[in-house]
Amino acid sequence: MKIKSITLQNFRTFKEKQTFNIDNFSTGLHFITGQNLVNPRLAANDSGKSSLVESITTCFFGKTSTNLKADNIINWDLKEKEFCKVSIIL
């Protein structure tokens, strides 16, 4: 089984719908990094690296690796109650 893409919306740090196409990545271990464009002083901190990985666990098991679910993983900037969405194409 190989993950081709991950789509997130309202999931932890990801507010807008974003799709990560990883179909062209080779098999194996990959280094994930990022840039915090909101607060560049933080460098790669709070750029969504952990949220991306946790979204896989949530999609397959309905909760994060630390047993968070529902209201605890919805993006905290939302003014109205919305659902978080995670979809994975294999």
C-alpha atoms as an extended CHARMM CRD file, in Angstrom:
* protein
*
        90  EXT
         1         1  MET       CA              0.0000000000        0.0000000000        0.0000000000  PROA      1               0.0000000000
         2         2  LYS       CA              1.4010000000        3.3900000000       -0.9920000000  PROA      2               0.0000000000
         3         3  ILE       CA             -0.0730000000        6.7850000000       -0.1640000000  PROA      3               0.0000000000
         4         4  LYS       CA             -0.4750000000        8.9030000000       -3.3060000000  PROA      4               0.0000000000
         5         5  SER       CA             -1.9620000000       12.0500000000       -1.7740000000  PROA      5               0.0000000000
         6         6  ILE       CA             -3.2470000000       13.5020000000        1.4810000000  PROA      6               0.0000000000
         7         7  THR       CA             -5.9220000000       16.2190000000        1.5530000000  PROA      7               0.0000000000
         8         8  LEU       CA             -6.5630000000       18.2030000000        4.7490000000  PROA      8               0.0000000000
         9         9  GLN       CA             -9.0460000000       20.8810000000        5.7250000000  PROA      9               0.0000000000
        10        10  ASN       CA             -9.6530000000       22.3810000000        9.1930000000  PROA      10              0.0000000000
        11        11  PHE       CA             -7.2520000000       19.8270000000       10.6550000000  PROA      11              0.0000000000
        12        12  ARG       CA             -5.0480000000       21.2380000000       13.4200000000  PROA      12              0.0000000000
        13        13  THR       CA             -2.7580000000       23.8340000000       11.7720000000  PROA      13              0.0000000000
        14        14  PHE       CA             -4.3220000000       23.4130000000        8.3110000000  PROA      14              0.0000000000
        15        15  LYS       CA             -7.3060000000       25.7380000000        7.9360000000  PROA      15              0.0000000000
        16        16  GLU       CA             -7.7050000000       25.9260000000        4.1630000000  PROA      16              0.0000000000
        17        17  LYS       CA             -8.0500000000       22.8160000000        2.0250000000  PROA      17              0.0000000000
        18        18  GLN       CA             -4.5720000000       21.6150000000        1.0600000000  PROA      18              0.0000000000
        19        19  THR       CA             -3.4840000000       18.5760000000       -0.8930000000  PROA      19              0.0000000000
        20        20  PHE       CA             -0.0480000000       16.9920000000       -0.6270000000  PROA      20              0.0000000000
        21        21  ASN       CA              0.7930000000       14.8770000000       -3.6690000000  PROA      21              0.0000000000
        22        22  ILE       CA              3.4260000000       12.3730000000       -2.6340000000  PROA      22              0.0000000000
        23        23  ASP       CA              2.9540000000        9.8590000000       -5.4380000000  PROA      23              0.0000000000
        24        24  ASN       CA              6.3330000000       10.7270000000       -6.9820000000  PROA      24              0.0000000000
        25        25  PHE       CA              8.2940000000       10.2050000000       -3.7680000000  PROA      25              0.0000000000
        26        26  SER       CA             10.5210000000        7.1620000000       -3.7050000000  PROA      26              0.0000000000
        27        27  THR       CA              9.9250000000        4.4290000000       -1.1440000000  PROA      27              0.0000000000
        28        28  GLY       CA             11.7440000000        4.9350000000        2.1340000000  PROA      28              0.0000000000
        29        29  LEU       CA             12.2920000000        7.4830000000        4.8520000000  PROA      29              0.0000000000
        30        30  HSD       CA             11.9330000000       11.1840000000        4.0090000000  PROA      30              0.0000000000
        31        31  PHE       CA             12.8960000000       14.3200000000        5.9060000000  PROA      31              0.0000000000
        32        32  ILE       CA              9.9380000000       16.6730000000        6.4030000000  PROA      32              0.0000000000
        33        33  THR       CA             10.5820000000       20.3520000000        7.0190000000  PROA      33              0.0000000000
        34        34  GLY       CA              8.6540000000       23.5830000000        6.5660000000  PROA      34              0.0000000000
        35        35  GLN       CA              8.6490000000       27.3400000000        6.8680000000  PROA      35              0.0000000000
        36        36  ASN       CA              6.5090000000       29.3080000000        9.2710000000  PROA      36              0.0000000000
        37        37  LEU       CA              5.4220000000       32.1980000000        7.0650000000  PROA      37              0.0000000000
        38        38  VAL       CA              3.2000000000       33.7240000000        9.7650000000  PROA      38              0.0000000000
        39        39  ASN       CA              6.0420000000       33.9840000000       12.2850000000  PROA      39              0.0000000000
        40        40  PRO       CA              9.3850000000       33.4900000000       10.4620000000  PROA      40              0.0000000000
        41        41  ARG       CA             11.2480000000       33.7940000000       13.7770000000  PROA      41              0.0000000000
        42        42  LEU       CA              9.9960000000       30.2840000000       14.5800000000  PROA      42              0.0000000000
        43        43  ALA       CA             11.6670000000       28.8420000000       11.4370000000  PROA      43              0.0000000000
        44        44  ALA       CA             10.1450000000       25.3720000000       10.8520000000  PROA      44              0.0000000000
        45        45  ASN       CA              8.2910000000       25.2450000000       14.1840000000  PROA      45              0.0000000000
        46        46  ASP       CA              4.4830000000       25.2920000000       13.9150000000  PROA      46              0.0000000000
        47        47  SER       CA              4.5520000000       24.8440000000       10.1280000000  PROA      47              0.0000000000
        48        48  GLY       CA              2.3530000000       21.7120000000       10.0950000000  PROA      48              0.0000000000
        49        49  LYS       CA              4.8710000000       18.8580000000        9.9520000000  PROA      49              0.0000000000
        50        50  SER       CA              3.3740000000       16.9220000000       12.8640000000  PROA      50              0.0000000000
        51        51  SER       CA             -0.1630000000       17.7050000000       11.7310000000  PROA      51              0.0000000000
        52        52  LEU       CA              0.5470000000       16.1640000000        8.3380000000  PROA      52              0.0000000000
        53        53  VAL       CA              1.8080000000       12.9460000000        9.9270000000  PROA      53              0.0000000000
        54        54  GLU       CA             -1.0120000000       12.8700000000       12.5200000000  PROA      54              0.0000000000
        55        55  SER       CA             -3.5870000000       13.2490000000        9.7450000000  PROA      55              0.0000000000
        56        56  ILE       CA             -2.6260000000        9.8160000000        8.4260000000  PROA      56              0.0000000000
        57        57  THR       CA             -3.2470000000        8.2290000000       11.8240000000  PROA      57              0.0000000000
        58        58  THR       CA             -6.5340000000       10.1030000000       12.1970000000  PROA      58              0.0000000000
        59        59  CYS       CA             -7.7510000000        9.0750000000        8.7550000000  PROA      59              0.0000000000
        60        60  PHE       CA             -7.0890000000        5.3740000000        9.3550000000  PROA      60              0.0000000000
        61        61  PHE       CA             -7.9910000000        5.1050000000       13.0610000000  PROA      61              0.0000000000
        62        62  GLY       CA            -10.3150000000        8.0480000000       13.8410000000  PROA      62              0.0000000000
        63        63  LYS       CA             -7.9550000000        9.6090000000       16.3780000000  PROA      63              0.0000000000
        64        64  THR       CA             -4.4040000000       10.9170000000       16.6400000000  PROA      64              0.0000000000
        65        65  SER       CA             -1.5120000000        8.9450000000       18.0980000000  PROA      65              0.0000000000
        66        66  THR       CA             -2.2020000000       10.7090000000       21.4150000000  PROA      66              0.0000000000
        67        67  ASN       CA             -5.9210000000        9.7420000000       21.3470000000  PROA      67              0.0000000000
        68        68  LEU       CA             -7.1960000000       13.2070000000       20.3700000000  PROA      68              0.0000000000
        69        69  LYS       CA            -10.3450000000       13.3440000000       18.2540000000  PROA      69              0.0000000000
        70        70  ALA       CA            -13.3050000000       15.5200000000       17.2930000000  PROA      70              0.0000000000
        71        71  ASP       CA            -13.1400000000       19.0240000000       18.8530000000  PROA      71              0.0000000000
        72        72  ASN       CA             -9.5010000000       18.5930000000       19.8790000000  PROA      72              0.0000000000
        73        73  ILE       CA             -8.1520000000       18.3670000000       16.3200000000  PROA      73              0.0000000000
        74        74  ILE       CA            -10.2800000000       21.0010000000       14.5760000000  PROA      74              0.0000000000
        75        75  ASN       CA             -8.3370000000       24.1150000000       13.5720000000  PROA      75              0.0000000000
        76        76  TRP       CA             -8.4440000000       26.5210000000       16.5250000000  PROA      76              0.0000000000
        77        77  ASP       CA             -8.9040000000       29.6590000000       14.3610000000  PROA      77              0.0000000000
        78        78  LEU       CA            -12.3550000000       28.6850000000       13.0880000000  PROA      78              0.0000000000
        79        79  LYS       CA            -15.0730000000       31.0870000000       14.1000000000  PROA      79              0.0000000000
        80        80  GLU       CA            -17.9050000000       28.6680000000       13.3320000000  PROA      80              0.0000000000
        81        81  LYS       CA            -18.0410000000       25.0000000000       14.1860000000  PROA      81              0.0000000000
        82        82  GLU       CA            -16.9890000000       23.0310000000       11.1500000000  PROA      82              0.0000000000
        83        83  PHE       CA            -15.7260000000       19.5230000000       10.6490000000  PROA      83              0.0000000000
        84        84  CYS       CA            -12.1290000000       18.6760000000       10.0110000000  PROA      84              0.0000000000
        85        85  LYS       CA            -11.5720000000       16.6270000000        6.8840000000  PROA      85              0.0000000000
        86        86  VAL       CA             -8.7910000000       14.2300000000        6.0020000000  PROA      86              0.0000000000
        87        87  SER       CA             -8.7590000000       12.0850000000        2.8900000000  PROA      87              0.0000000000
        88        88  ILE       CA             -6.0240000000        9.8190000000        1.6310000000  PROA      88              0.0000000000
        89        89  ILE       CA             -5.7160000000        8.3320000000       -1.8280000000  PROA      89              0.0000000000
        90        90  LEU       CA             -3.8300000000        5.0250000000       -1.9230000000  PROA      90              0.0000000000
